[in-house]
Amino acid sequence: MTVTVVYDNSEATELCAAQHLYLKPIAKLMINVLLPESPEPSRPISNWEVLDQLKSLICPDQFTTVRLAKSTRDFIRFEGEAETRSLVQILKAKLHGKIIKLNGLETDLKVTVTDAQGEWECFPKENGATPMGDGSEEQDHDKSPNSIYFEGLPCKWFAPKGSSGEKPCEEILRVVFESFGKIKNVDIPMLDPYREVITSGSFGGFNFGLQTFEAFIQYQESTDFLKAMKSLHGMKLMLKGNDGKALACNIKVMFDTTKHFSEGAIKKRNQERLKLQELEEERKKAKKREEEKAERKRKEERKVQEKRRKARVKRRTQKERDRHRQRRQKNSAKVEAQPGSNSSEDLEKRKIPLTQTQLEALYLMRALLRKIADCSPREHCRAFLIPLQLPTLEHNTWNSK
């Protein structure tokens, strides 16, 4: 499955204009180069040397792609692809029957070319039907095939426009292939989240950076089914952009031999899907129970941690209080250890001089006031200039007065 740029789309036919999808003929050649009959040639023959000779024979025309298909003692086979089928015929005329001469090799190599469009797989013989059935009105799925299996369809080409993802859409797939006739069923396994688990497989891949998907399409009428198969035979899927550029993708188209849309197959898929859904529900419930259990455990752990934190804070606070109390006790003991520092007798002794000074000041004020009251106004000034002669009194005298 390869994606190539299309430079000449003159042979393309429209498949679905709404999705800009077209069918482009596959233009391939099978090129066989016959080797000498001698079992021991004079020198080894290089495949790439032979390919260079083939390219020189078709010059100035070129292959779109060319690859080594098979190499044996009797022949070397290359598969070449051209842009159009008309160009294939030109290349075939240039190569068929030609002779290649290699340096150091006495025998010439003969080239033969055949078209390589591929053949359909045969219908299952046990079904008793042929691709060109008589078109009887009542045809059973088990008796006449009416389903197509697709592989390698690019997801992006069948995704809704403007969507952020690249998941294909069943409705778009239906619209694209209804150009051949009325479609009864469409199934894209990639869109079923349980299908990969059921089949233990994958329903997609990557094709040169493009994600691809598988699909099953069932037509209502066998004639429409045959029409689709004939139209898709030997064709590529081509996407034409708004800018005129086009890409072509090889897709695999086969008769559905698995009876994908039979009642038994559908019933089996539904039963398996229900089982998986039940298992998923059980897993969700179990997961929820585990989460609730874990949440309860976390809450209990937080409570234990909070209790431990409070206990640490309480112990720290108590230690601080004990240190402060011890510090105060030590300071008190130091002060008491000093001689006469805080005894009641020392306090009384310090109070006596203070009291005596206060009484002397009070007596002096009274004496001054009496002196002022007894003197005349002229003598008032003199009274302030004459120093007072106060007797020295003992403590007991002041107390008595």
XYZ file of C-alpha atoms in Angstrom:
401
model
C 0.000 0.000 0.000
C 1.693 3.199 -1.212
C 0.621 6.814 -1.562
C 1.948 8.660 -4.593
C 1.591 12.137 -6.050
C -0.465 12.183 -9.250
C 0.839 14.423 -12.023
C -1.481 13.183 -14.779
C -5.078 12.476 -13.719
C -6.555 12.434 -17.193
C -7.666 8.802 -16.799
C -9.312 9.306 -13.372
C -13.073 8.792 -13.023
C -15.260 10.451 -10.405
C -16.276 8.365 -7.391
C -17.733 10.996 -5.023
C -17.556 14.699 -5.881
C -18.574 15.795 -2.373
C -15.469 14.154 -0.890
C -13.240 14.929 -3.930
C -12.589 11.205 -4.395
C -11.806 9.574 -7.731
C -10.729 6.209 -9.112
C -7.460 6.121 -11.006
C -6.427 3.066 -13.073
C -3.452 1.072 -11.839
C -0.787 1.167 -14.581
C 1.739 -1.583 -13.837
C 4.119 -3.763 -15.799
C 5.748 -7.044 -14.915
C 9.215 -7.020 -16.483
C 11.027 -10.366 -16.691
C 14.705 -10.491 -17.600
C 15.712 -14.056 -18.649
C 19.128 -15.125 -17.353
C 21.643 -17.356 -19.218
C 20.992 -21.077 -19.076
C 24.585 -21.732 -17.964
C 24.530 -22.548 -14.242
C 27.836 -20.778 -13.707
C 27.951 -17.433 -15.487
C 31.264 -15.791 -16.109
C 30.502 -13.210 -13.456
C 27.702 -12.431 -10.979
C 24.773 -10.461 -12.375
C 23.692 -7.446 -10.336
C 19.952 -6.776 -10.123
C 20.531 -3.035 -9.958
C 22.795 -3.162 -12.996
C 19.982 -4.824 -14.941
C 17.522 -2.194 -13.669
C 19.782 0.597 -14.907
C 19.794 -0.992 -18.367
C 15.980 -1.156 -18.341
C 15.717 2.523 -17.391
C 18.058 3.454 -20.225
C 15.846 1.542 -22.694
C 12.701 3.572 -21.806
C 14.449 6.946 -21.661
C 13.213 9.734 -21.779
C 10.094 8.131 -20.231
C 10.300 7.037 -16.596
C 8.634 4.715 -14.130
C 6.651 6.280 -11.333
C 7.861 3.489 -9.075
C 9.846 0.325 -9.752
C 10.808 -2.470 -7.402
C 12.409 -5.896 -7.470
C 9.597 -8.468 -7.320
C 11.530 -11.748 -7.574
C 15.006 -13.013 -8.375
C 15.852 -16.629 -9.280
C 18.510 -18.510 -11.250
C 16.329 -18.341 -14.364
C 14.999 -14.775 -14.324
C 14.856 -11.434 -12.558
C 11.390 -9.893 -12.219
C 10.708 -6.188 -11.704
C 7.375 -4.519 -11.049
C 7.169 -1.084 -12.621
C 4.385 1.474 -12.391
C 3.697 4.315 -14.802
C 1.545 7.417 -14.562
C -1.156 6.246 -16.994
C -2.184 3.087 -18.814
C -1.393 4.697 -22.160
C 2.162 5.247 -20.937
C 2.281 1.593 -19.861
C 1.647 0.552 -23.441
C 4.449 2.819 -24.633
C 6.873 1.361 -22.069
C 5.766 -2.145 -22.974
C 6.566 -1.501 -26.633
C 9.990 -0.146 -25.698
C 10.931 -3.102 -23.486
C 9.230 -6.255 -24.749
C 11.566 -8.468 -26.743
C 14.579 -6.218 -26.240
C 18.090 -7.495 -25.490
C 20.319 -6.341 -22.611
C 24.089 -6.633 -22.878
C 26.168 -6.505 -19.722
C 29.904 -5.941 -19.630
C 31.837 -9.140 -18.988
C 28.871 -11.343 -19.865
C 28.943 -13.230 -23.140
C 25.246 -14.169 -23.246
C 22.634 -11.470 -23.917
C 19.643 -11.106 -21.601
C 16.153 -11.102 -23.125
C 13.354 -8.901 -21.734
C 9.666 -9.849 -21.683
C 6.863 -7.582 -20.425
C 3.282 -8.281 -19.341
C 0.523 -6.133 -17.834
C 0.110 -6.498 -14.076
C -3.423 -5.482 -13.133
C -3.987 -8.280 -10.631
C -6.787 -10.796 -10.460
C -9.765 -11.092 -8.131
C -9.893 -13.892 -5.656
C -12.461 -16.524 -6.606
C -15.804 -16.749 -4.893
C -16.089 -19.558 -2.359
C -17.083 -22.666 -4.271
C -19.237 -23.970 -1.463
C -21.572 -21.014 -1.822
C -22.590 -22.213 -5.269
C -22.479 -18.702 -6.759
C -20.392 -17.065 -9.448
C -19.380 -13.423 -9.923
C -21.620 -13.216 -12.947
C -24.735 -14.707 -11.323
C -28.045 -14.710 -13.137
C -29.341 -11.907 -10.915
C -32.268 -13.821 -9.428
C -34.470 -11.635 -7.257
C -34.258 -13.687 -4.064
C -30.601 -14.118 -3.212
C -29.427 -15.009 0.243
C -26.123 -13.776 1.705
C -25.087 -17.348 2.285
C -25.839 -18.223 -1.385
C -24.651 -15.137 -3.260
C -21.921 -12.817 -1.926
C -22.948 -9.183 -1.700
C -20.308 -7.759 0.677
C -16.947 -6.144 -0.012
C -13.956 -6.028 2.296
C -11.723 -2.919 2.035
C -8.235 -2.552 3.472
C -5.905 0.462 3.403
C -8.520 3.230 3.191
C -6.999 6.506 4.484
C -8.804 7.683 7.629
C -8.316 11.360 6.844
C -10.034 11.032 3.446
C -13.197 9.683 5.116
C -13.195 11.942 8.205
C -15.726 14.786 8.601
C -14.424 18.100 7.317
C -13.179 20.393 10.056
C -12.884 17.599 12.626
C -9.793 17.677 14.831
C -9.332 13.897 14.776
C -8.830 11.507 11.891
C -11.436 8.875 12.725
C -13.386 7.730 9.646
C -17.145 8.269 9.484
C -19.544 5.464 8.528
C -21.942 7.926 6.911
C -19.213 9.346 4.646
C -18.120 5.818 3.682
C -21.733 4.998 2.828
C -22.160 8.144 0.703
C -18.916 7.488 -1.217
C -19.692 3.902 -2.225
C -23.427 4.358 -2.749
C -22.501 5.616 -6.192
C -22.635 1.916 -7.219
C -25.985 1.153 -5.600
C -28.037 1.080 -2.408
C -26.015 -0.028 0.633
C -27.613 -2.212 3.286
C -24.908 -2.312 5.975
C -21.617 -0.572 6.701
C -19.150 -1.629 9.369
C -15.831 -0.033 10.339
C -14.206 -2.263 12.992
C -11.890 0.566 14.096
C -14.881 2.489 15.469
C -15.900 -0.392 17.754
C -13.844 -0.112 20.982
C -14.446 -3.794 21.794
C -13.601 -5.313 18.397
C -9.830 -5.377 18.857
C -10.268 -7.152 22.189
C -12.626 -9.693 20.600
C -10.349 -10.511 17.676
C -7.004 -9.804 19.393
C -5.994 -7.837 16.300
C -5.715 -4.352 14.855
C -8.036 -2.818 12.242
C -5.809 -0.032 11.006
C -2.296 0.871 10.039
C -0.081 3.631 8.674
C 0.612 4.250 5.020
C 3.424 6.778 4.475
C 2.194 8.849 7.440
C -1.531 8.337 6.673
C -3.495 6.239 9.116
C -5.613 3.651 7.318
C -8.619 1.533 8.285
C -10.567 -1.564 7.256
C -14.239 -1.584 6.307
C -17.059 -3.928 5.268
C -19.849 -2.830 2.901
C -22.945 -4.872 2.092
C -25.121 -3.951 -0.895
C -28.838 -4.657 -1.014
C -28.662 -6.020 -4.548
C -26.095 -8.458 -5.896
C -26.050 -6.593 -9.209
C -24.887 -3.436 -7.405
C -22.272 -5.487 -5.594
C -20.932 -6.866 -8.903
C -20.973 -3.384 -10.417
C -18.871 -2.072 -7.536
C -16.395 -4.943 -7.817
C -15.952 -4.428 -11.561
C -15.515 -0.675 -11.129
C -12.947 -1.049 -8.340
C -10.948 -3.757 -10.119
C -7.480 -2.488 -11.047
C -8.132 0.954 -9.562
C -6.466 3.255 -7.046
C -8.291 5.662 -4.777
C -7.389 9.266 -5.614
C -8.007 12.444 -3.618
C -7.971 15.742 -5.493
C -7.300 18.842 -3.395
C -8.746 22.302 -3.852
C -5.385 23.443 -5.232
C -5.559 20.899 -8.039
C -2.924 18.589 -6.581
C -3.849 14.931 -6.228
C -2.712 11.906 -4.225
C -3.347 8.271 -5.161
C -3.480 5.390 -2.711
C -3.423 1.665 -3.404
C -6.302 -0.042 -1.605
C -7.102 -3.701 -1.178
C -10.583 -4.719 -2.352
C -11.779 -8.309 -1.817
C -14.939 -10.359 -1.749
C -16.113 -10.802 1.826
C -15.709 -14.553 2.331
C -16.182 -14.360 6.137
C -19.970 -13.759 6.016
C -19.403 -10.650 8.093
C -23.022 -9.461 7.891
C -24.697 -12.821 8.406
C -27.103 -13.149 11.322
C -24.830 -15.614 13.086
C -21.760 -13.358 12.791
C -23.688 -10.282 13.949
C -25.227 -12.185 16.870
C -21.833 -13.517 17.907
C -20.250 -10.030 17.828
C -23.133 -8.593 19.862
C -22.852 -11.339 22.491
C -19.112 -10.873 22.795
C -19.585 -7.100 22.995
C -22.119 -7.515 25.824
C -19.704 -9.751 27.710
C -16.939 -7.196 27.316
C -19.262 -4.397 28.423
C -20.200 -6.366 31.541
C -16.527 -7.033 32.250
C -15.790 -3.365 31.769
C -18.578 -2.402 34.167
C -17.204 -4.843 36.725
C -13.716 -3.381 36.268
C -15.115 0.136 36.711
C -16.937 -0.876 39.891
C -13.864 -2.658 41.230
C -11.736 0.354 40.387
C -14.242 2.650 42.107
C -14.212 0.463 45.216
C -10.420 0.497 45.238
C -10.398 4.273 44.858
C -12.902 4.677 47.722
C -10.838 2.327 49.880
C -7.676 4.219 49.036
C -9.437 7.533 49.806
C -10.576 6.242 53.216
C -7.058 5.058 53.916
C -5.660 8.460 52.945
C -8.173 10.193 55.237
C -7.224 7.929 58.147
C -3.559 8.564 57.481
C -4.218 12.323 57.403
C -6.062 12.076 60.746
C -3.185 10.132 62.296
C -0.690 12.627 60.922
C -2.792 15.522 62.275
C -2.916 13.922 65.731
C 0.835 13.401 65.668
C 1.355 16.998 64.583
C -0.843 18.326 67.401
C 0.964 16.098 69.900
C 4.322 17.418 68.682
C 3.083 21.014 68.973
C 1.762 20.351 72.468
C 5.042 18.768 73.584
C 7.006 21.641 72.083
C 4.791 24.222 73.828
C 5.114 22.420 77.141
C 8.886 22.283 76.773
C 8.950 26.047 76.107
C 6.871 26.707 79.198
C 9.114 24.489 81.289
C 12.211 26.290 80.016
C 10.700 29.717 80.797
C 9.688 28.596 84.273
C 13.137 27.178 84.951
C 14.727 30.378 83.656
C 12.590 32.521 86.009
C 13.409 30.245 88.912
C 17.130 30.538 88.200
C 16.920 34.348 87.979
C 14.983 34.504 91.245
C 17.533 32.300 92.935
C 20.389 34.559 91.767
C 18.669 37.679 93.053
C 17.965 36.094 96.426
C 21.579 34.957 96.650
C 22.791 38.648 96.644
C 23.214 40.081 100.228
C 20.282 42.317 101.313
C 18.980 42.628 97.826
C 15.255 42.362 98.460
C 14.857 42.000 102.278
C 12.167 44.004 104.054
C 14.688 45.662 106.371
C 16.656 47.067 103.445
C 13.494 48.435 101.945
C 12.568 50.153 105.221
C 16.049 51.639 105.513
C 15.849 53.066 101.998
C 12.445 54.571 102.717
C 13.592 56.551 105.845
C 15.886 59.106 104.109
C 13.322 59.654 101.410
C 10.596 60.348 103.945
C 12.862 62.683 105.926
C 13.680 64.686 102.803
C 10.030 65.039 101.956
C 9.188 66.283 105.508
C 12.035 68.785 105.463
C 10.804 70.181 102.177
C 7.275 70.478 103.582
C 8.461 72.257 106.750
C 10.566 74.663 104.701
C 7.576 75.572 102.557
C 5.447 76.282 105.626
C 8.144 78.445 107.213
C 8.461 80.499 104.024
C 4.740 81.051 103.842
C 4.550 82.214 107.468
C 7.506 84.570 106.970
C 5.863 86.098 103.969
C 2.601 86.556 105.777
C 4.260 88.404 108.734
C 6.378 90.856 106.666
C 5.324 94.151 105.053
C 5.440 94.485 101.267
C 8.857 96.127 101.435
C 10.136 93.439 103.664
C 8.823 90.757 101.329
C 11.735 91.277 99.038
C 14.189 91.209 101.880
C 12.667 88.042 103.177
C 13.619 86.255 100.006
C 17.168 87.543 100.263
C 17.802 86.596 103.907
C 18.752 82.951 104.171
C 16.690 80.932 106.531
C 18.360 79.395 109.569
C 16.615 76.111 110.088
C 17.481 73.915 113.012
C 18.616 70.415 112.272
C 15.937 68.109 113.477
C 16.110 64.484 114.104
C 13.773 62.021 112.583
C 11.785 61.676 115.721
C 11.224 65.438 115.980
C 9.687 65.562 112.510
C 7.505 62.661 113.239
C 6.218 64.338 116.432
C 5.331 67.528 114.528
